[in-house]
CSV table of C-alpha atoms in Angstrom, one decimal:
chain,number,residue,atom,x,y,z
A,17,MET,CA,106.0,127.0,129.1
A,18,THR,CA,106.9,129.2,126.2
A,19,GLU,CA,104.5,130.0,123.3
A,20,ARG,CA,105.5,129.2,119.8
A,21,THR,CA,106.2,132.5,118.0
A,22,HIS,CA,106.9,131.0,114.6
A,23,ALA,CA,104.8,128.6,112.5
A,24,PRO,CA,106.7,125.6,111.4
A,25,ARG,CA,108.1,125.7,107.9
A,26,PRO,CA,106.0,123.7,105.4
A,27,LEU,CA,107.1,120.2,104.5
A,28,TRP,CA,108.9,119.8,101.2
A,29,HIS,CA,106.9,118.8,98.2
A,30,PRO,CA,107.2,115.0,97.8
A,31,LEU,CA,108.7,115.4,94.3
A,32,VAL,CA,111.4,117.7,95.5
A,33,ALA,CA,112.1,115.5,98.5
A,34,GLY,CA,112.4,112.5,96.2
A,35,ILE,CA,114.8,114.2,93.8
A,36,ALA,CA,116.9,115.4,96.8
A,37,LEU,CA,117.0,111.8,98.1
A,38,GLY,CA,118.0,110.5,94.6
A,39,VAL,CA,120.8,113.1,94.4
A,40,THR,CA,122.0,112.2,97.9
A,41,LEU,CA,122.0,108.5,96.8
A,42,VAL,CA,124.1,109.3,93.7
A,43,PHE,CA,126.6,111.3,95.7
A,44,THR,CA,126.8,108.5,98.3
A,45,PHE,CA,127.7,106.0,95.6
A,46,LEU,CA,130.3,108.4,94.2
A,47,LEU,CA,131.9,109.5,97.4
A,48,THR,CA,131.8,106.2,99.4
A,49,GLY,CA,131.4,103.5,96.8
A,50,ASN,CA,128.4,102.3,98.7
A,51,GLY,CA,124.7,103.1,98.6
A,52,LEU,CA,122.6,104.2,101.5
A,53,GLY,CA,121.7,101.8,104.3
A,54,ALA,CA,120.9,101.5,107.9
A,55,SER,CA,120.1,98.0,109.2
A,56,GLY,CA,123.7,96.9,108.7
A,57,ALA,CA,124.8,99.5,111.3
A,58,PHE,CA,122.5,97.9,113.9
A,59,ALA,CA,123.8,94.4,113.1
A,60,ARG,CA,127.4,95.6,113.4
A,61,THR,CA,126.6,97.4,116.7
A,62,ALA,CA,124.7,94.3,118.1
A,63,ALA,CA,127.7,92.1,117.2
A,64,TRP,CA,130.1,94.4,118.8
A,65,LEU,CA,127.9,94.6,122.0
A,66,GLY,CA,127.6,90.8,121.9
A,67,GLY,CA,131.4,90.5,122.3
A,68,GLU,CA,132.7,86.9,122.5
A,69,SER,CA,129.2,85.4,122.2
A,70,ALA,CA,128.8,87.1,118.8
A,71,LYS,CA,132.2,85.9,117.7
A,72,THR,CA,131.0,82.3,117.7
A,73,ASN,CA,127.5,83.1,116.4
A,74,ALA,CA,126.9,81.9,112.8
A,75,TYR,CA,125.1,85.1,111.8
A,76,LEU,CA,126.9,87.7,113.9
A,77,SER,CA,130.5,86.5,113.5
A,78,ALA,CA,130.9,88.2,110.1
A,79,PHE,CA,129.8,91.5,111.6
A,80,TRP,CA,131.9,90.9,114.7
A,81,GLN,CA,135.0,90.4,112.6
A,82,SER,CA,134.6,93.9,111.0
A,83,GLY,CA,135.7,95.3,114.4
A,84,HIS,CA,134.4,98.4,116.2
A,85,PRO,CA,131.2,99.7,114.6
A,86,LEU,CA,132.6,103.2,114.3
A,87,ASN,CA,135.2,101.8,111.8
A,88,ASN,CA,132.4,101.1,109.3
A,89,TRP,CA,130.9,103.6,106.9
A,90,ILE,CA,127.3,102.4,107.4
A,91,VAL,CA,127.4,103.3,111.1
A,92,TRP,CA,128.4,106.9,110.2
A,93,VAL,CA,125.6,107.0,107.7
A,94,VAL,CA,123.1,106.3,110.5
A,95,VAL,CA,124.8,108.8,112.8
A,96,GLY,CA,124.6,111.4,110.0
A,97,VAL,CA,120.9,110.6,109.4
A,98,ILE,CA,120.0,111.0,113.1
A,99,LEU,CA,121.9,114.3,113.4
A,100,GLY,CA,120.6,115.6,110.1
A,101,ALA,CA,117.0,114.8,111.0
A,102,LEU,CA,117.5,116.5,114.4
A,103,LEU,CA,119.0,119.6,112.9
A,104,SER,CA,116.4,119.8,110.2
A,105,ALA,CA,113.5,119.4,112.7
A,106,ILE,CA,114.9,122.1,114.9
A,107,ASN,CA,115.7,124.4,112.0
A,108,SER,CA,112.2,124.0,110.5
A,109,GLY,CA,110.4,124.5,113.9
A,110,ARG,CA,109.0,121.0,113.9
A,111,PHE,CA,111.0,119.4,116.7
A,112,ARG,CA,108.9,118.3,119.6
A,113,TRP,CA,108.7,115.2,121.8
A,114,LYS,CA,105.5,113.3,121.2
A,115,LEU,CA,104.2,109.8,120.9
A,116,GLU,CA,102.3,109.2,117.7
A,117,GLY,CA,99.0,107.2,118.1
A,118,ALA,CA,99.1,107.2,121.9
A,119,ALA,CA,95.6,108.8,122.1
A,120,ALA,CA,94.0,106.0,120.2
A,121,ILE,CA,95.5,103.0,122.1
A,122,GLY,CA,97.3,104.4,125.1
A,123,ALA,CA,100.9,105.2,125.7
A,124,GLY,CA,102.1,101.9,127.1
A,125,LYS,CA,100.4,99.9,124.3
A,126,ARG,CA,101.7,102.3,121.7
A,127,ILE,CA,105.3,101.9,123.0
A,128,ALA,CA,105.0,98.1,123.1
A,129,THR,CA,103.5,98.1,119.6
A,130,ALA,CA,106.3,100.3,118.3
A,131,PHE,CA,108.9,98.1,119.9
A,132,VAL,CA,107.4,94.9,118.5
A,133,GLY,CA,107.1,96.6,115.1
A,134,GLY,CA,110.8,97.7,115.2
A,135,VAL,CA,111.9,94.2,116.1
A,136,LEU,CA,109.9,92.7,113.3
A,137,ALA,CA,111.2,95.3,110.8
A,138,GLY,CA,114.8,94.7,112.0
A,139,PHE,CA,114.4,90.9,111.7
A,140,GLY,CA,112.8,91.3,108.3
A,141,SER,CA,115.6,93.5,107.1
A,142,ARG,CA,118.2,91.0,108.1
A,143,VAL,CA,116.3,88.1,106.4
A,144,ALA,CA,116.0,90.2,103.3
A,145,ALA,CA,119.7,91.3,103.6
A,146,GLY,CA,118.7,95.0,103.7
A,147,CYS,CA,116.2,97.6,104.8
A,148,THR,CA,114.2,100.1,102.9
A,149,SER,CA,117.2,102.3,102.3
A,150,GLY,CA,119.8,99.6,101.7
A,151,LEU,CA,117.8,97.2,99.7
A,152,GLY,CA,114.9,99.4,98.6
A,153,LEU,CA,116.8,102.6,97.5
A,154,SER,CA,120.3,101.4,96.9
A,155,GLY,CA,119.3,98.0,95.5
A,156,GLY,CA,116.6,99.6,93.4
A,157,ALA,CA,119.1,102.2,92.0
A,158,THR,CA,121.2,99.3,90.8
A,159,LEU,CA,118.1,97.5,89.4
A,160,ALA,CA,118.5,94.5,91.8
A,161,VAL,CA,115.5,92.2,91.4
A,162,SER,CA,115.5,91.6,95.2
A,163,ALA,CA,115.0,95.3,95.8
A,164,PHE,CA,111.7,95.3,93.8
A,165,VAL,CA,110.5,92.1,95.4
A,166,PHE,CA,111.3,93.6,98.8
A,167,LEU,CA,109.5,96.9,98.0
A,168,ALA,CA,106.4,95.1,96.7
A,169,PHE,CA,106.1,93.1,100.0
A,170,PHE,CA,107.0,96.2,102.0
A,171,PHE,CA,104.2,98.3,100.5
A,172,VAL,CA,101.6,95.5,100.7
A,173,THR,CA,102.5,94.9,104.3
A,174,GLY,CA,102.3,98.6,105.1
A,175,ILE,CA,98.9,98.9,103.5
A,176,VAL,CA,97.6,95.8,105.4
A,177,VAL,CA,99.0,96.9,108.8
A,178,SER,CA,97.6,100.5,108.3
A,179,ARG,CA,94.2,99.0,107.9
A,180,ILE,CA,94.5,96.8,111.0
A,181,MET,CA,96.0,99.4,113.4
A,182,PRO,CA,93.6,101.9,115.1
A,183,LYS,CA,94.0,105.5,113.8
A,184,GLY,CA,95.7,107.8,116.3
A,185,ALA,CA,95.1,111.4,117.0
């Protein structure tokens, strides 16, 4: 095992990070004609993986008809986010494999809880017709009422769940 020779770079100030995200959102609108989003990429990928069964599904058929997921801009947004996050973490000295909260409830229960939470978040994003980035950021930037309703429920749910879940180390 190698010892870390450099301390990780400090995190960005939240105000600077928020401004950078806003500038990114504006350029995304200008360059692609679309806002930021993520959950649509997973819906398109699920429809593509579902093949013929997705073709006849009332919900997935619209995504299936859009063809291969890599032909859609939102999938490339998600690919860019993953690669950008990975490169940023490596560049800042913060990249490491770890399981948040595992010390408090155990690794298996933590993985199961994360999986269930991910499924619920994905389901909620499809019911709301968008996720935090698509509906919250992009919808909020265009002053969509649904975005503000979504964000209110998103934050209230986050506060309630954070009070219920045990605190991890």
